[in-house]
PDB file of C-alpha atoms in Angstrom:
ATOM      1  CA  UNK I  23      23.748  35.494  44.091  1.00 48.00           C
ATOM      2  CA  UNK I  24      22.219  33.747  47.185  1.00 50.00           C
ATOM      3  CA  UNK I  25      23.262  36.358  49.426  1.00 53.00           C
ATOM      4  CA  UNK I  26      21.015  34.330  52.240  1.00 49.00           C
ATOM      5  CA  UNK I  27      23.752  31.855  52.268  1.00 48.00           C
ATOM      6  CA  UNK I  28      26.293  33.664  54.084  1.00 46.00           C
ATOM      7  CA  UNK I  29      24.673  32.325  56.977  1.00 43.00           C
ATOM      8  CA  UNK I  30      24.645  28.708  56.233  1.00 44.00           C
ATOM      9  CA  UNK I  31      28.290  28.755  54.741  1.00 45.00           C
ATOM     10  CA  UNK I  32      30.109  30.213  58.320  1.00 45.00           C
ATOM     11  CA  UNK I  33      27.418  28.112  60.650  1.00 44.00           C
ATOM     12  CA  UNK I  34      26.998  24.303  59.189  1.00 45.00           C
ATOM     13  CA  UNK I  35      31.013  24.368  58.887  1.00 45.00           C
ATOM     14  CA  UNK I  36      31.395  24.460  62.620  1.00 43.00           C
ATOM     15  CA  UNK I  37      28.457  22.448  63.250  1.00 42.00           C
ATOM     16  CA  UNK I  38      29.566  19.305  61.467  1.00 41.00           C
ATOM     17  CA  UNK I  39      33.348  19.957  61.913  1.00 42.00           C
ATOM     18  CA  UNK I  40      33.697  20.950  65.822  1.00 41.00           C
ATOM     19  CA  UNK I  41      33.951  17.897  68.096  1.00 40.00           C
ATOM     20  CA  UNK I  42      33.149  17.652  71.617  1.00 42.00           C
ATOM     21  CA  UNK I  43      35.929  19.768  73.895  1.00 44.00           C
ATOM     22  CA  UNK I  44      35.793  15.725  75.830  1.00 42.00           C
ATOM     23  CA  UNK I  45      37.517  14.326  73.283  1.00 42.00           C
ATOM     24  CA  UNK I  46      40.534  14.193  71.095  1.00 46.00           C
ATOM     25  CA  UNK I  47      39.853  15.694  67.600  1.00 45.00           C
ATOM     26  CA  UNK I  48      41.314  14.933  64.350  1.00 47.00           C
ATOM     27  CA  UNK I  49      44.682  16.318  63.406  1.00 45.00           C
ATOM     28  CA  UNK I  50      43.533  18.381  61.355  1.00 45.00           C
ATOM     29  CA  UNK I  51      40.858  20.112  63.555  1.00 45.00           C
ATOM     30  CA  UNK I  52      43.153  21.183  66.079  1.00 48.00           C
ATOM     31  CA  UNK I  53      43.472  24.461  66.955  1.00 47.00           C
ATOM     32  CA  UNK I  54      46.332  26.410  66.180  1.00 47.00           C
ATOM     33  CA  UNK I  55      47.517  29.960  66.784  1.00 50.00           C
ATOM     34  CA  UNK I  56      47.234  31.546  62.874  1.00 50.00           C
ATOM     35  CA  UNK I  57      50.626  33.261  62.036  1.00 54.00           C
ATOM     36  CA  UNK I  58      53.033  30.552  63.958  1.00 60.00           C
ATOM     37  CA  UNK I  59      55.690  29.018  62.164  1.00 58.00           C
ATOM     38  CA  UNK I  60      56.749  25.748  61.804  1.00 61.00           C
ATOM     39  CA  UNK I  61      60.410  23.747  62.243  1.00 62.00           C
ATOM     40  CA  UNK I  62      60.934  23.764  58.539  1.00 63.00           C
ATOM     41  CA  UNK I  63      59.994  27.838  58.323  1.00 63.00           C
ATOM     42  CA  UNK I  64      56.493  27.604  57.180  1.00 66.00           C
ATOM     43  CA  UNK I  65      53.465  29.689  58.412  1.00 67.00           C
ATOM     44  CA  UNK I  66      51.185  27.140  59.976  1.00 69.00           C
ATOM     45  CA  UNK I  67      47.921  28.057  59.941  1.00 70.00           C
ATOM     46  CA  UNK I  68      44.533  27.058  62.135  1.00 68.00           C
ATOM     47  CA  UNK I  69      41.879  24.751  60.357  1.00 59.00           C
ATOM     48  CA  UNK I  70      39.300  27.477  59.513  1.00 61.00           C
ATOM     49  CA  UNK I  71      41.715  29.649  57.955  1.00 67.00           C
ATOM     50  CA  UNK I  72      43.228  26.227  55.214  1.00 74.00           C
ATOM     51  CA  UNK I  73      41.233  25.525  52.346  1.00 77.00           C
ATOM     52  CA  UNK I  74      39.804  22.154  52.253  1.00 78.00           C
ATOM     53  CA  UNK I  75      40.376  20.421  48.769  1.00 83.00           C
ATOM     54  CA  UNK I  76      38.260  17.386  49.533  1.00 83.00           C
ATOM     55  CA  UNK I  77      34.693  19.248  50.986  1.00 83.00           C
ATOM     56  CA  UNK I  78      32.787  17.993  48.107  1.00 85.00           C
ATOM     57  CA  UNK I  79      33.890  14.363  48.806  1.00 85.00           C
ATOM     58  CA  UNK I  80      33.058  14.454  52.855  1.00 87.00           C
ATOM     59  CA  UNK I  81      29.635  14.039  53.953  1.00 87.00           C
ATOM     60  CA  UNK I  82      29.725  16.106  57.138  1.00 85.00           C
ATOM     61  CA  UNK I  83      29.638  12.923  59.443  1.00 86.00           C
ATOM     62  CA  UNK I  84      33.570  12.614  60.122  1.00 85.00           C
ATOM     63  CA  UNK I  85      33.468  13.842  63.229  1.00 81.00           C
ATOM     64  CA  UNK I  86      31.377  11.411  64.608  1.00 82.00           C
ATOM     65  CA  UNK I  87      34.353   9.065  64.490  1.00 83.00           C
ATOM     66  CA  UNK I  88      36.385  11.077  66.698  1.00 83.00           C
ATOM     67  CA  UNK I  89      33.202  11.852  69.065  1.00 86.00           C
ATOM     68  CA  UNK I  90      30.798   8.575  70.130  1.00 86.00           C
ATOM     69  CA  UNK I  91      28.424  10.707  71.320  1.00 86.00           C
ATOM     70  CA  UNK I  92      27.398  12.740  67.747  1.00 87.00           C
ATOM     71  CA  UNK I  93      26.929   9.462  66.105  1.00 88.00           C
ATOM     72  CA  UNK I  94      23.737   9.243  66.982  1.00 89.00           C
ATOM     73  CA  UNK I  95      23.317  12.527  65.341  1.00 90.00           C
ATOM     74  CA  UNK I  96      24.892  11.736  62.271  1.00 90.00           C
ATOM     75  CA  UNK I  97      22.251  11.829  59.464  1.00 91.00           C
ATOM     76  CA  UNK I  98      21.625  15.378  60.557  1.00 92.00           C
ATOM     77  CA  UNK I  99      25.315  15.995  60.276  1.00 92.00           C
ATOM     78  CA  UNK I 100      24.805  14.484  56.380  1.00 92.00           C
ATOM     79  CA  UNK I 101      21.861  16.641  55.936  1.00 93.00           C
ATOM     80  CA  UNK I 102      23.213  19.922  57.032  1.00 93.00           C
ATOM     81  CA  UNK I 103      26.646  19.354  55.169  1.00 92.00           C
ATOM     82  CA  UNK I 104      24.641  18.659  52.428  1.00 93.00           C
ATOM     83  CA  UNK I 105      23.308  21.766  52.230  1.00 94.00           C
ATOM     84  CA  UNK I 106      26.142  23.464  52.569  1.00 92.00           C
ATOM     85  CA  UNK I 107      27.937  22.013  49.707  1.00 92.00           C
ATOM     86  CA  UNK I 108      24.975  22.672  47.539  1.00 93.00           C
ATOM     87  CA  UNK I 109      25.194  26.610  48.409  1.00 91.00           C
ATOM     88  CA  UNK I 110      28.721  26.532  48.336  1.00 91.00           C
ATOM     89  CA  UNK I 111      28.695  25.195  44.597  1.00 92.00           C
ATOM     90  CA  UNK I 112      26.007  27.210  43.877  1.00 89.00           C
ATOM     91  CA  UNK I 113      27.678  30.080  45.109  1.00 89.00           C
ATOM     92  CA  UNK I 114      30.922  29.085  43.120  1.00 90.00           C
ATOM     93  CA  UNK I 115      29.027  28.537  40.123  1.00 89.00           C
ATOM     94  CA  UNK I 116      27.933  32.150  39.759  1.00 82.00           C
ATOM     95  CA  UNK I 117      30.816  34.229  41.590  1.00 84.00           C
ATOM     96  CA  UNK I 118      33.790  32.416  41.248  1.00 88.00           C
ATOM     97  CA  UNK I 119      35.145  31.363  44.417  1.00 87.00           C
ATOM     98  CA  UNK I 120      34.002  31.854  47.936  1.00 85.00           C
ATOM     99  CA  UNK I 121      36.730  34.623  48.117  1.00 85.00           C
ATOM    100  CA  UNK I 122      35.244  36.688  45.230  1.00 86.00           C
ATOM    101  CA  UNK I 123      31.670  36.258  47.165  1.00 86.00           C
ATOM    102  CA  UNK I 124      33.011  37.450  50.157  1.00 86.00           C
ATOM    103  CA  UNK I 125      34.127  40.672  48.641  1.00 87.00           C
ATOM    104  CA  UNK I 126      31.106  41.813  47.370  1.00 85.00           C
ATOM    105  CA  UNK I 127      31.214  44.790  49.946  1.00 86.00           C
ATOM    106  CA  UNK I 128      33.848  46.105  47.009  1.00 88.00           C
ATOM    107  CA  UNK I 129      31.271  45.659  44.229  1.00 89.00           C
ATOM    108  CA  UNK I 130      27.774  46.263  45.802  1.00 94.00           C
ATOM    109  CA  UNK I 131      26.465  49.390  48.096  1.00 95.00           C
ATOM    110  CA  UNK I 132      27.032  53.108  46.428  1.00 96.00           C
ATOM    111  CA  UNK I 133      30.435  53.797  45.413  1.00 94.00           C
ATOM    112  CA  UNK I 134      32.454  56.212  43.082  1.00 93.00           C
ATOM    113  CA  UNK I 135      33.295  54.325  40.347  1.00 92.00           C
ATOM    114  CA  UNK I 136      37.486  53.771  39.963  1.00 89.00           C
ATOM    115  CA  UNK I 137      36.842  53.332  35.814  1.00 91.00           C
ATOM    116  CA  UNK I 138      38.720  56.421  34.336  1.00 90.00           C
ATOM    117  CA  UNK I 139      36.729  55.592  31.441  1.00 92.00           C
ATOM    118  CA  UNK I 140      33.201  55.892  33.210  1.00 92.00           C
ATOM    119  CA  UNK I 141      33.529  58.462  36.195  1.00 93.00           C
ATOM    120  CA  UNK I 142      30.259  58.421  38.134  1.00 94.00           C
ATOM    121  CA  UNK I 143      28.691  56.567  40.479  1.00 95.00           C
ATOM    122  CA  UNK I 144      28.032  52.449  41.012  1.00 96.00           C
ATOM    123  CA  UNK I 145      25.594  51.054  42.972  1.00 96.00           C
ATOM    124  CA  UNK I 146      24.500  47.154  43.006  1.00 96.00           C
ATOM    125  CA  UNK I 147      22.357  46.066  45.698  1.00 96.00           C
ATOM    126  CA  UNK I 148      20.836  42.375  46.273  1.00 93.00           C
ATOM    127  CA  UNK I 149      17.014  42.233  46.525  1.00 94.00           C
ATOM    128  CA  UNK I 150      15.164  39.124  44.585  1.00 94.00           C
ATOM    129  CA  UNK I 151      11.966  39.652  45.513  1.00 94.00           C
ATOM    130  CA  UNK I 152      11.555  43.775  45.153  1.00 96.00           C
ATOM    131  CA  UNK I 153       9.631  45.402  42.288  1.00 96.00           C
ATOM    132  CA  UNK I 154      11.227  48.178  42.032  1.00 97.00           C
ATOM    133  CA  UNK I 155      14.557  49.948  43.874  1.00 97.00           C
ATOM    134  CA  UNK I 156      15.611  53.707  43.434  1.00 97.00           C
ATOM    135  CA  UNK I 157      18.371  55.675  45.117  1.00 97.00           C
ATOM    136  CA  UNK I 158      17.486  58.647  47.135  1.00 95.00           C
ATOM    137  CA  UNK I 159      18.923  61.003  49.052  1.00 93.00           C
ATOM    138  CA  UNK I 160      20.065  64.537  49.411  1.00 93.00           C
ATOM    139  CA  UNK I 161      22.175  64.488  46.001  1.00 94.00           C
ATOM    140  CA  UNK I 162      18.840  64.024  44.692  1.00 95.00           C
ATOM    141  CA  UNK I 163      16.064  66.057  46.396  1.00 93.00           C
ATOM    142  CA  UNK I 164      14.224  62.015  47.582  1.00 93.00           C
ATOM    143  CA  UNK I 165      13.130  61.862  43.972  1.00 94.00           C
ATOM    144  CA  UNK I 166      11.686  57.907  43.435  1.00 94.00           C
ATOM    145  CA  UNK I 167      11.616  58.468  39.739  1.00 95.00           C
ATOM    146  CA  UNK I 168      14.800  60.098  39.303  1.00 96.00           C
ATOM    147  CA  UNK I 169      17.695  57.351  39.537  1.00 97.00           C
ATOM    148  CA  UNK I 170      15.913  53.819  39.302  1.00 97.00           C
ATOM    149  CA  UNK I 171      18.077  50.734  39.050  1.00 97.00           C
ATOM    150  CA  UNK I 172      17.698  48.159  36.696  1.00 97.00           C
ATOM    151  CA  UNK I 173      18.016  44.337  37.954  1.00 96.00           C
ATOM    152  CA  UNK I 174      19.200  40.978  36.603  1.00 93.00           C
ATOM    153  CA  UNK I 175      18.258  37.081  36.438  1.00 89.00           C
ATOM    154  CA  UNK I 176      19.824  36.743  39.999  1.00 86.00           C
ATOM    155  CA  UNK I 177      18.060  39.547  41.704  1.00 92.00           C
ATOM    156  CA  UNK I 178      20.689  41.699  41.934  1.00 93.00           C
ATOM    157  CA  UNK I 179      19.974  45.624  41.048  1.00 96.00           C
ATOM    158  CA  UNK I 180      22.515  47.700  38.954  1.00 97.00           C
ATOM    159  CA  UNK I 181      22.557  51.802  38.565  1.00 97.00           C
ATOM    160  CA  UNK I 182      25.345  53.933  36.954  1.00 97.00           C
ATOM    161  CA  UNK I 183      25.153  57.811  37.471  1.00 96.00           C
ATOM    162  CA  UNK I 184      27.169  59.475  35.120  1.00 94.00           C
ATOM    163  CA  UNK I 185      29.288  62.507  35.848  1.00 90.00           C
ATOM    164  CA  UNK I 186      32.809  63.583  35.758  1.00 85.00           C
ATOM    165  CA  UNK I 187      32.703  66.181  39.188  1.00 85.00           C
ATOM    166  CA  UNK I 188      30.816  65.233  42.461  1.00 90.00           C
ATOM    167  CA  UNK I 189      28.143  63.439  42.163  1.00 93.00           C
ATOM    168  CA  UNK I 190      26.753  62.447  45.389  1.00 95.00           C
ATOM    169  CA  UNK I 191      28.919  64.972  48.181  1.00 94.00           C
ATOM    170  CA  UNK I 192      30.772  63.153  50.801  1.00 93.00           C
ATOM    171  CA  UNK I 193      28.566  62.767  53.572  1.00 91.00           C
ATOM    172  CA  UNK I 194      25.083  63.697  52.442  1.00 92.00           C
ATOM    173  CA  UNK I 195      22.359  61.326  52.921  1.00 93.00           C
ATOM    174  CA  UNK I 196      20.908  58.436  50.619  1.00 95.00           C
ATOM    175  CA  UNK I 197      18.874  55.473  51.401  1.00 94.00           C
ATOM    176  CA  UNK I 198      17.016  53.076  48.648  1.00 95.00           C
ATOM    177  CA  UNK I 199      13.517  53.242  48.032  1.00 95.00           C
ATOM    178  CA  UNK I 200      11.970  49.975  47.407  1.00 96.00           C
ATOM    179  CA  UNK I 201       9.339  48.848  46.221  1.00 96.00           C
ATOM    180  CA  UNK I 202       8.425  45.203  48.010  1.00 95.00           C
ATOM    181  CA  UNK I 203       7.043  42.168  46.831  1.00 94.00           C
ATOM    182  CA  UNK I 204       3.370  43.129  48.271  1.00 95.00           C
ATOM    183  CA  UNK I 205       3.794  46.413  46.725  1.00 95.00           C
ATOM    184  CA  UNK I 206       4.484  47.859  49.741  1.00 95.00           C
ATOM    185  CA  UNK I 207       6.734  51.362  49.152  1.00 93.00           C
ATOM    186  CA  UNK I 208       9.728  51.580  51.771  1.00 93.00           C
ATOM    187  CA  UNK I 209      12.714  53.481  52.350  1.00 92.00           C
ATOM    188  CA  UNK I 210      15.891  51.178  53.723  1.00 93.00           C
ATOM    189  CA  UNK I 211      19.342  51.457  54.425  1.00 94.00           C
ATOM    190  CA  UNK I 212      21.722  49.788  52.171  1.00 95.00           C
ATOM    191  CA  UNK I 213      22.927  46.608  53.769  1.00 93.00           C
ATOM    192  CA  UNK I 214      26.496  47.933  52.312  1.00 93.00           C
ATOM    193  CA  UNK I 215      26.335  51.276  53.542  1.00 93.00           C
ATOM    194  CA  UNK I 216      29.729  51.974  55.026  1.00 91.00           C
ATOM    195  CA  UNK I 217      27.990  54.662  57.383  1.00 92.00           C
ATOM    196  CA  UNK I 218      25.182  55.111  58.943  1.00 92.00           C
ATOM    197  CA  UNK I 219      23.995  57.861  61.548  1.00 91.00           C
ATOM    198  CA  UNK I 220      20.956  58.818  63.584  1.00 89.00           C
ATOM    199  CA  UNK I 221      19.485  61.910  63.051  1.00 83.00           C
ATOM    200  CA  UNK I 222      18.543  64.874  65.492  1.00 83.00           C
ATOM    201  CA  UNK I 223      15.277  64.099  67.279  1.00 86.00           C
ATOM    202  CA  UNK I 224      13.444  66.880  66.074  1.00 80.00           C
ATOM    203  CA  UNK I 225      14.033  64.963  62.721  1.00 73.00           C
ATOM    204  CA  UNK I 226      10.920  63.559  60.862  1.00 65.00           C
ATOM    205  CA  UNK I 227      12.850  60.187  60.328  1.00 72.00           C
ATOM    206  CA  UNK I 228      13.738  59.951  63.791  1.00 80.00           C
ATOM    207  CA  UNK I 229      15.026  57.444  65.838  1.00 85.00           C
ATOM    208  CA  UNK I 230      15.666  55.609  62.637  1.00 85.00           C
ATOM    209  CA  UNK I 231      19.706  55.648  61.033  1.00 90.00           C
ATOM    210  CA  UNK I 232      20.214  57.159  57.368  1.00 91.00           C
ATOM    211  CA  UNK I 233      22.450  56.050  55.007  1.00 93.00           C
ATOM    212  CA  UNK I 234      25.524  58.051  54.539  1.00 94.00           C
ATOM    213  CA  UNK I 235      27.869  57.953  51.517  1.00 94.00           C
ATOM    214  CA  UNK I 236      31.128  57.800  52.588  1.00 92.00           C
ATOM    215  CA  UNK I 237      33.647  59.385  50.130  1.00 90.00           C
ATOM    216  CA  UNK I 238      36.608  60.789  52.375  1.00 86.00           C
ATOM    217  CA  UNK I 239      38.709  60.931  49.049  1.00 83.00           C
ATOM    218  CA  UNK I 240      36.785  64.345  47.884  1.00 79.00           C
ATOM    219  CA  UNK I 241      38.120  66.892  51.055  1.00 64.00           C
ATOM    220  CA  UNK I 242      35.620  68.473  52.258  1.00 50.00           C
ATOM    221  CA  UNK I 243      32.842  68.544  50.223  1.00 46.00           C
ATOM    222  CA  UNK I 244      29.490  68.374  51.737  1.00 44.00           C
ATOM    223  CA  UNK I 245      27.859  67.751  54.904  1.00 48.00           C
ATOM    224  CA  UNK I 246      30.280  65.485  57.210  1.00 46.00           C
ATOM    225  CA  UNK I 247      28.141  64.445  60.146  1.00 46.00           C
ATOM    226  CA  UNK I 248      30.110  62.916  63.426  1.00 44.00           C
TER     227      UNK I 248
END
Protein backbone atom coordinates (compact mmCIF):
# COMPACT_ATOMS: atom_id res chain seq x y z
CA UNK A 1 0.00 0.00 0.00
CA UNK A 2 3.11 2.23 0.52
CA UNK A 3 1.55 4.16 3.12
CA UNK A 4 5.28 5.86 3.60
CA UNK A 5 4.58 7.68 0.47
CA UNK A 6 2.18 10.11 1.62
CA UNK A 7 5.07 12.06 2.42
CA UNK A 8 6.89 12.09 -0.79
CA UNK A 9 3.60 12.57 -2.91
CA UNK A 10 2.50 16.23 -1.00
CA UNK A 11 6.47 17.32 -0.60
CA UNK A 12 8.47 16.59 -4.10
CA UNK A 13 5.26 18.26 -5.86
CA UNK A 14 6.08 21.62 -4.39
CA UNK A 15 9.65 21.11 -4.52
CA UNK A 16 10.01 20.72 -8.26
CA UNK A 17 6.88 22.81 -9.14
CA UNK A 18 7.27 26.13 -6.86
CA UNK A 19 9.50 28.77 -8.48
CA UNK A 20 11.34 31.44 -6.87
CA UNK A 21 8.73 34.33 -5.39
CA UNK A 22 11.70 36.68 -7.78
CA UNK A 23 10.37 35.61 -10.70
CA UNK A 24 7.45 35.22 -12.98
CA UNK A 25 6.04 31.62 -12.94
CA UNK A 26 4.34 29.70 -15.52
CA UNK A 27 0.68 30.26 -16.21
CA UNK A 28 -0.23 27.56 -14.92
CA UNK A 29 1.54 27.82 -11.48
CA UNK A 30 -0.04 30.88 -10.53
CA UNK A 31 -1.85 31.17 -7.66
CA UNK A 32 -5.38 31.52 -7.61
CA UNK A 33 -8.09 31.94 -4.99
CA UNK A 34 -9.97 28.16 -5.22
CA UNK A 35 -13.80 28.77 -5.61
CA UNK A 36 -13.53 32.09 -8.01
CA UNK A 37 -15.27 32.13 -11.11
CA UNK A 38 -14.36 32.95 -14.34
CA UNK A 39 -15.92 35.48 -17.31
CA UNK A 40 -17.48 32.57 -19.06
CA UNK A 41 -19.11 31.16 -15.47
CA UNK A 42 -16.64 28.53 -14.66
CA UNK A 43 -15.10 27.72 -11.19
CA UNK A 44 -11.44 28.43 -11.64
CA UNK A 45 -9.46 26.65 -9.55
CA UNK A 46 -5.62 27.07 -8.02
CA UNK A 47 -2.84 24.71 -9.50
CA UNK A 48 -2.65 22.22 -6.57
CA UNK A 49 -6.20 21.65 -6.48
CA UNK A 50 -6.30 20.69 -11.02
CA UNK A 51 -5.27 17.40 -11.94
CA UNK A 52 -2.31 17.27 -14.10
CA UNK A 53 -2.86 14.90 -17.19
CA UNK A 54 0.70 15.10 -18.43
CA UNK A 55 2.85 14.26 -14.83
CA UNK A 56 4.12 11.12 -16.24
CA UNK A 57 5.52 12.93 -19.34
CA UNK A 58 7.37 15.97 -17.23
CA UNK A 59 10.57 15.33 -15.67
CA UNK A 60 10.33 17.70 -12.71
CA UNK A 61 12.90 20.23 -14.28
CA UNK A 62 10.27 22.78 -15.90
CA UNK A 63 10.62 25.15 -13.57
CA UNK A 64 14.02 25.77 -14.08
CA UNK A 65 13.01 27.56 -17.27
CA UNK A 66 11.01 30.05 -15.58
CA UNK A 67 13.76 30.38 -12.64
CA UNK A 68 17.77 30.75 -13.83
CA UNK A 69 18.77 30.21 -10.61
CA UNK A 70 17.31 26.28 -10.03
CA UNK A 71 18.99 25.27 -13.16
CA UNK A 72 21.84 24.51 -11.63
CA UNK A 73 19.81 22.29 -9.49
CA UNK A 74 18.09 20.58 -12.07
CA UNK A 75 19.19 16.88 -12.05
CA UNK A 76 18.02 16.84 -8.47
CA UNK A 77 14.76 18.27 -9.64
CA UNK A 78 14.78 14.98 -12.27
CA UNK A 79 15.70 12.77 -9.48
CA UNK A 80 13.16 13.74 -6.94
CA UNK A 81 10.26 13.92 -9.62
CA UNK A 82 11.34 10.74 -10.48
CA UNK A 83 10.56 9.34 -7.50
CA UNK A 84 7.54 10.68 -7.18
CA UNK A 85 6.08 9.37 -10.29
CA UNK A 86 7.31 5.96 -9.42
CA UNK A 87 5.21 6.07 -5.97
CA UNK A 88 2.52 7.73 -7.55
CA UNK A 89 2.13 4.77 -10.17
CA UNK A 90 2.84 2.48 -7.72
CA UNK A 91 0.33 3.80 -5.59
CA UNK A 92 -2.22 3.86 -8.58
CA UNK A 93 -1.39 0.48 -9.48
CA UNK A 94 -2.69 -1.04 -6.26
CA UNK A 95 -5.50 1.53 -5.03
CA UNK A 96 -6.87 3.02 -7.88
CA UNK A 97 -6.33 6.58 -7.98
CA UNK A 98 -4.64 8.94 -5.64
CA UNK A 99 -8.23 9.89 -4.48
CA UNK A 100 -9.14 6.31 -3.39
CA UNK A 101 -5.55 6.32 -1.43
CA UNK A 102 -6.32 9.30 0.21
CA UNK A 103 -9.45 7.93 1.71
CA UNK A 104 -8.17 5.17 3.37
CA UNK A 105 -9.12 6.86 6.80
CA UNK A 106 -12.79 5.38 5.53
CA UNK A 107 -11.43 1.84 5.10
CA UNK A 108 -8.59 1.38 7.71
CA UNK A 109 -8.63 2.11 11.73
CA UNK A 110 -11.66 0.26 13.80
CA UNK A 111 -14.98 0.91 12.50
CA UNK A 112 -18.61 -0.56 12.63
CA UNK A 113 -19.04 -2.14 9.62
CA UNK A 114 -22.07 -0.33 7.25
CA UNK A 115 -22.62 -4.10 5.44
CA UNK A 116 -26.25 -5.04 6.53
CA UNK A 117 -25.16 -8.32 5.49
CA UNK A 118 -22.07 -8.57 7.95
CA UNK A 119 -22.83 -6.35 11.13
CA UNK A 120 -19.70 -6.27 13.27
CA UNK A 121 -16.73 -4.68 13.41
CA UNK A 122 -13.75 -3.76 10.59
CA UNK A 123 -10.48 -3.00 11.31
CA UNK A 124 -7.45 -2.77 8.64
CA UNK A 125 -4.36 -1.30 9.78
CA UNK A 126 -0.94 -0.85 7.68
CA UNK A 127 2.15 -2.46 9.28
CA UNK A 128 4.71 -4.42 6.74
CA UNK A 129 7.16 -5.28 8.89
CA UNK A 130 5.05 -6.56 12.24
CA UNK A 131 4.72 -10.25 13.17
CA UNK A 132 1.86 -10.22 14.63
CA UNK A 133 -1.11 -7.37 15.42
CA UNK A 134 -4.16 -7.94 17.83
CA UNK A 135 -6.86 -5.54 18.96
CA UNK A 136 -7.22 -4.81 22.57
CA UNK A 137 -9.05 -2.92 24.66
CA UNK A 138 -11.79 -2.73 27.18
CA UNK A 139 -14.44 -4.61 24.84
CA UNK A 140 -12.03 -7.26 25.32
CA UNK A 141 -10.51 -7.53 28.83
CA UNK A 142 -6.46 -6.64 26.84
CA UNK A 143 -6.66 -10.23 25.67
CA UNK A 144 -3.50 -10.64 22.87
CA UNK A 145 -4.91 -13.93 21.81
CA UNK A 146 -8.41 -13.07 21.60
CA UNK A 147 -9.02 -10.95 18.27
CA UNK A 148 -5.74 -11.35 16.07
CA UNK A 149 -5.75 -9.93 12.57
CA UNK A 150 -4.75 -11.64 9.67
CA UNK A 151 -2.46 -9.69 6.98
CA UNK A 152 -1.91 -9.64 3.21
CA UNK A 153 0.94 -9.50 0.40
CA UNK A 154 1.04 -5.63 0.95
CA UNK A 155 1.35 -5.56 4.66
CA UNK A 156 -1.80 -4.50 5.39
CA UNK A 157 -3.73 -6.34 8.49
CA UNK A 158 -7.49 -7.29 8.22
CA UNK A 159 -9.94 -8.38 11.35
CA UNK A 160 -13.78 -8.81 11.23
CA UNK A 161 -15.64 -9.19 14.65
CA UNK A 162 -18.85 -10.54 14.17
CA UNK A 163 -21.95 -9.47 16.03
CA UNK A 164 -25.29 -8.04 15.38
CA UNK A 165 -25.59 -5.65 18.95
CA UNK A 166 -22.60 -3.59 20.34
CA UNK A 167 -19.63 -4.80 19.89
CA UNK A 168 -17.00 -2.53 21.01
CA UNK A 169 -19.21 0.42 23.30
CA UNK A 170 -18.80 3.90 22.15
CA UNK A 171 -16.03 5.28 23.92
CA UNK A 172 -14.23 2.45 25.66
CA UNK A 173 -10.66 1.99 25.09
CA UNK A 174 -8.64 -0.13 22.41
CA UNK A 175 -5.18 0.11 21.20
CA UNK A 176 -3.27 -2.69 18.90
CA UNK A 177 -0.86 -4.94 20.25
CA UNK A 178 1.96 -5.61 18.00
CA UNK A 179 4.24 -7.68 17.71
CA UNK A 180 7.54 -5.91 15.89
CA UNK A 181 9.94 -7.01 13.54
CA UNK A 182 12.67 -7.74 16.45
CA UNK A 183 10.02 -9.48 18.28
CA UNK A 184 9.62 -6.84 20.41
CA UNK A 185 5.74 -6.91 22.05
CA UNK A 186 4.14 -3.27 22.06
CA UNK A 187 0.96 -1.69 22.58
CA UNK A 188 0.24 1.46 19.96
CA UNK A 189 -2.35 3.68 19.03
CA UNK A 190 -3.94 3.22 15.74
CA UNK A 191 -2.59 5.77 13.34
CA UNK A 192 -6.52 6.00 12.30
CA UNK A 193 -7.89 6.34 15.58
CA UNK A 194 -10.42 9.12 15.33
CA UNK A 195 -9.86 9.79 19.21
CA UNK A 196 -7.47 9.67 21.40
CA UNK A 197 -7.29 10.80 25.20
CA UNK A 198 -4.86 10.89 28.10
CA UNK A 199 -5.63 9.14 30.99
CA UNK A 200 -5.81 10.21 34.79
CA UNK A 201 -2.31 10.30 36.28
CA UNK A 202 -2.84 7.86 38.79
CA UNK A 203 -3.26 5.64 35.60
CA UNK A 204 -0.66 2.81 35.00
CA UNK A 205 -0.42 3.93 31.25
CA UNK A 206 0.11 7.36 32.13
CA UNK A 207 1.16 10.21 30.42
CA UNK A 208 0.70 8.13 27.34
CA UNK A 209 -2.92 8.71 25.00
CA UNK A 210 -5.30 5.54 24.48
CA UNK A 211 -7.12 4.81 21.67
CA UNK A 212 -10.75 5.52 21.80
CA UNK A 213 -13.44 4.09 19.47
CA UNK A 214 -15.52 6.62 18.43
CA UNK A 215 -19.11 5.44 17.63
CA UNK A 216 -21.47 8.52 18.45
CA UNK A 217 -24.20 6.67 16.30
CA UNK A 218 -24.99 4.10 19.37
CA UNK A 219 -26.46 6.97 22.19
CA UNK A 220 -25.05 6.49 25.01
CA UNK A 221 -23.59 3.39 25.39
CA UNK A 222 -20.45 3.10 27.29
CA UNK A 223 -17.87 5.13 28.79
CA UNK A 224 -17.74 8.70 26.91
CA UNK A 225 -14.60 10.37 28.19
CA UNK A 226 -14.23 14.41 27.49
Amino acid sequence: MMREAIFLLFLLPTCVCVSSPFSKGPLHLKPLRGGSVGSGGQEIKAWYQVNDPHWAERDGSSSSRHDAYLEGYKPALQHRYARYKDLKRRIIEVEGSLEKFAMGYQTFGVHTSTDPAKPGIVAREWAPHAQALSLIGDFNGWDRDKHPYAKDEYGVWSLFIKGSGVVIPHGSRVMLAITTNTGEVTTRISPYITRAVQPSVDSPTYPAFEGVFWDPAQGTHGLTPL
